[in-house]
Coordinates of C-alpha atoms in Angstrom, one line a residue:
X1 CA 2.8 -21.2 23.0
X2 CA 4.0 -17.1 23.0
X3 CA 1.9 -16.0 19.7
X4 CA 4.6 -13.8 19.2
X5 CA 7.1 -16.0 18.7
X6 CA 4.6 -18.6 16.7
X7 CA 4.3 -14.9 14.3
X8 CA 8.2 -14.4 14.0
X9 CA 8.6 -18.1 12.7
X10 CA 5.4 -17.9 10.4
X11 CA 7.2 -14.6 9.1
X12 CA 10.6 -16.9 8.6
X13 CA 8.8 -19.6 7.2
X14 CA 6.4 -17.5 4.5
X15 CA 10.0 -15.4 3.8
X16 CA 11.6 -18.7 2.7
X17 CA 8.5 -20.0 0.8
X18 CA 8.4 -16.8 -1.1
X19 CA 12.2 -16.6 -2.2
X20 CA 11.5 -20.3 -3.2
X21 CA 8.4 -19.3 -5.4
X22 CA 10.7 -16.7 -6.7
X23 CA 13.7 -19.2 -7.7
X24 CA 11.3 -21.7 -9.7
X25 CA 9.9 -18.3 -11.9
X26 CA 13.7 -17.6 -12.6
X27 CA 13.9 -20.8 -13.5
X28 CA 10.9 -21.1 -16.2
X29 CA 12.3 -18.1 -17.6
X30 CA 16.1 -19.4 -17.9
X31 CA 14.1 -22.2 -19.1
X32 CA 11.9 -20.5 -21.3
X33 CA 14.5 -18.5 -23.5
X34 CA 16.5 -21.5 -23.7
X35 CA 13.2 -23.1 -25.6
X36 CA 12.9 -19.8 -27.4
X37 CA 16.9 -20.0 -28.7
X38 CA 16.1 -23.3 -29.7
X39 CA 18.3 -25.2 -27.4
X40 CA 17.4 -28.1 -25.6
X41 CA 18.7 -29.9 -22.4
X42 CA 19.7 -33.4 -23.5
X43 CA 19.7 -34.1 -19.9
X44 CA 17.1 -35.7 -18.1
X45 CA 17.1 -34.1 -14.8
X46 CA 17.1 -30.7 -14.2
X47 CA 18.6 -27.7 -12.0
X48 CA 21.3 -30.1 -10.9
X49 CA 25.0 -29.7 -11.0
X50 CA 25.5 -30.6 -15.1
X51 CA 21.9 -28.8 -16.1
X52 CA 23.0 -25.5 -14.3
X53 CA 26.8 -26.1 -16.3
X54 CA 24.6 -26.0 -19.6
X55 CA 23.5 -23.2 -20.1
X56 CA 26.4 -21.1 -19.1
X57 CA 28.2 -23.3 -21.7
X58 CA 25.7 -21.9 -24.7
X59 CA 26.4 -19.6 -27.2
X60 CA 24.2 -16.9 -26.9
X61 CA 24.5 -14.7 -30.7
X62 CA 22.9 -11.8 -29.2
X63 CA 24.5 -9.3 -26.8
X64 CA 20.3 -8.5 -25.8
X65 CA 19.5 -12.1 -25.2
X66 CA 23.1 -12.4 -23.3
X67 CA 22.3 -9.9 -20.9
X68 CA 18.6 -11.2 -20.6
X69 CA 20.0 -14.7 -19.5
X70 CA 23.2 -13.4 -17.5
X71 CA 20.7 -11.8 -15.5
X72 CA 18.6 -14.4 -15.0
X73 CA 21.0 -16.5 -14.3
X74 CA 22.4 -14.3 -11.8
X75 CA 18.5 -13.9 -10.3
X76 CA 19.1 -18.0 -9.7
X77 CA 22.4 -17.8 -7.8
X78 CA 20.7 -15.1 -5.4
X79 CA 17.7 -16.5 -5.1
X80 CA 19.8 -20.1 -3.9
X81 CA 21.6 -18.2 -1.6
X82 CA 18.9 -16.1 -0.3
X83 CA 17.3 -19.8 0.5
X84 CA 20.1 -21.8 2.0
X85 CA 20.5 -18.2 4.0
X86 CA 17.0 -18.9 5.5
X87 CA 16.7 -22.8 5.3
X88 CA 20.0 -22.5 7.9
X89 CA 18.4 -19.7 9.7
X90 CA 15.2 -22.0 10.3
X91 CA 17.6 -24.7 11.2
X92 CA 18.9 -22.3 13.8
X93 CA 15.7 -21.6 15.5
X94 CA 14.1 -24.5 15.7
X95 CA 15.3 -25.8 18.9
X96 CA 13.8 -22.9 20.8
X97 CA 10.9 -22.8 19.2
X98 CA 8.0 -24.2 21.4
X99 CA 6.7 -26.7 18.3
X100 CA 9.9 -28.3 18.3
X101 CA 9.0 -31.7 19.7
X102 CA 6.2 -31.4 17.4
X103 CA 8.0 -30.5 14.4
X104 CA 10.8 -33.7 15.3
X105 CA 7.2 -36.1 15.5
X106 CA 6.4 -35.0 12.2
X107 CA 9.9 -35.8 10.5
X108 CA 9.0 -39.6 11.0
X109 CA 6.6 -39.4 8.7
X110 CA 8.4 -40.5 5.4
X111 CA 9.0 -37.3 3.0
X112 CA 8.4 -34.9 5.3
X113 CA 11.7 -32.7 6.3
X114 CA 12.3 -30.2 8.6
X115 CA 11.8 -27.2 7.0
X116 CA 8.3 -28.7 5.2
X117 CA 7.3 -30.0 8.8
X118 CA 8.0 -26.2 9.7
X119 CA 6.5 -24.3 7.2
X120 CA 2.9 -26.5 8.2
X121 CA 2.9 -26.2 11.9
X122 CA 3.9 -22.3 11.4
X123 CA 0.3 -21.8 9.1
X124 CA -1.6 -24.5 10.9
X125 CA 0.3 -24.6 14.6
X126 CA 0.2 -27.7 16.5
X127 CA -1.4 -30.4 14.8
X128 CA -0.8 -33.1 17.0
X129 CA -2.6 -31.8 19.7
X130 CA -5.9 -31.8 17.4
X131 CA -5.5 -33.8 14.2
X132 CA -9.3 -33.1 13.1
X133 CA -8.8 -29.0 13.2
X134 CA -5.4 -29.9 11.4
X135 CA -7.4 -31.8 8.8
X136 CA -9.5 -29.1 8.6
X137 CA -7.4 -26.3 8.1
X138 CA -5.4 -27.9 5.5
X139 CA -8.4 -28.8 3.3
X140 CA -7.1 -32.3 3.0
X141 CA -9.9 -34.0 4.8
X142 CA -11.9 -36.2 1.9
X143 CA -15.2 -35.2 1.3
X144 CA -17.4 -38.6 2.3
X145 CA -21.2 -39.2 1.3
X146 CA -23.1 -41.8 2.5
X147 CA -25.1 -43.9 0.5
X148 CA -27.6 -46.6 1.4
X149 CA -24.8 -49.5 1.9
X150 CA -22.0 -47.8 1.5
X151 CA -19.6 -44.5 1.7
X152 CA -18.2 -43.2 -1.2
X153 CA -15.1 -40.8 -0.8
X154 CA -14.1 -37.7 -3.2
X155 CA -11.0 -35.5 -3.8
X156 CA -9.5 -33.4 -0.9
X157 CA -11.5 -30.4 -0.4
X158 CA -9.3 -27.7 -0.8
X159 CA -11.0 -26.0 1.6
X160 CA -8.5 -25.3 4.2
X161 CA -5.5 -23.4 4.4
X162 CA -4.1 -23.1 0.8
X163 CA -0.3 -22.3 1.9
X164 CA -0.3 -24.9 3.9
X165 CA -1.5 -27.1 1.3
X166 CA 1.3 -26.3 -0.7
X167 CA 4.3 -26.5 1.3
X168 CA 6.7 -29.0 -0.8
X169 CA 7.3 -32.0 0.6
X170 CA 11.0 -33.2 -1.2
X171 CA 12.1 -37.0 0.6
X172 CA 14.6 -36.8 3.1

């Protein structure tokens, strides 16, 4: 594996994760000076198609708290495209990259996508060829004691590799 290229898709894959980071915060604050005007979604999922109609459908009495949320709201649409801009560009690269095979292994495992099976073999590299260091890295290894007659098992660790441990992992 060229550590070079391993770097350039890490870079691809943090860039991505960061732009993502950065859409959720737009989000809580769209979300928070909604709660703050006193308006409420009546919806019960959110960021879809109809929640993102909503709030471009209130009334906003202030020309301040207009240009606060146009803004925001603006922030969201460029932040999307920023992501669907990378997500493809990932999608792109893939193929060449030498984890591909590894990356396509992982995608069988339910809930895990490309870009999620990505973003962990770019932090932790190839996990397949030594699930134990994987474990390691990722802090999700349980903590085990042994007693007398019998192990008892704790919590992950959170040991490992905390961006790894936080890659999303949305179904299919």
């Amino acid at each position: 594996m060229s550590d070079e290229r391993h770097e350039a898709m890490r870079a691809l894959a943090r860039a991505r994760h960061l732009v993502k980071k950065d859409l959720q915060g737009k989000r809580q604050q769209i979300w928070s000076l909604m709660l703050r005007l006193g308006r409420i979604y009546p919806g019960k999922t959110t960021w879809g198609p109809g929640h993102m109609r909503w709030p471009t459908a209130q009334k906003i009495e202030y020309r301040e708290q207009r240009i606060a949320f146009e803004e925001l709201f603006e922030g969201i649409r460029q932040e999307g495209e920023c992501l669907e801009r990378l997500e493809n560009a990932i999608r792109e690269v893939v193929p060449e990259w030498s984890l591909s095979e590894v990356v396509a292994a992982l995608q069988a495992v339910r809930g895990i996508h490309l870009i999620a099976a990505v973003g962990v073999l770019a932090e932790i590299g190839d996990l397949l060829s030594n699930p134990a260091r994987a474990d390691g890295l990722s802090g999700s290894r349980a903590l085990r004691k042994l007693d007398r007659y019998k192990v008892k098992r704790s919590g992950v660790t959170k040991a490992g590799h905390g961006r790894a441990r936080r890659i999303s992992w949305p179904q299919k």
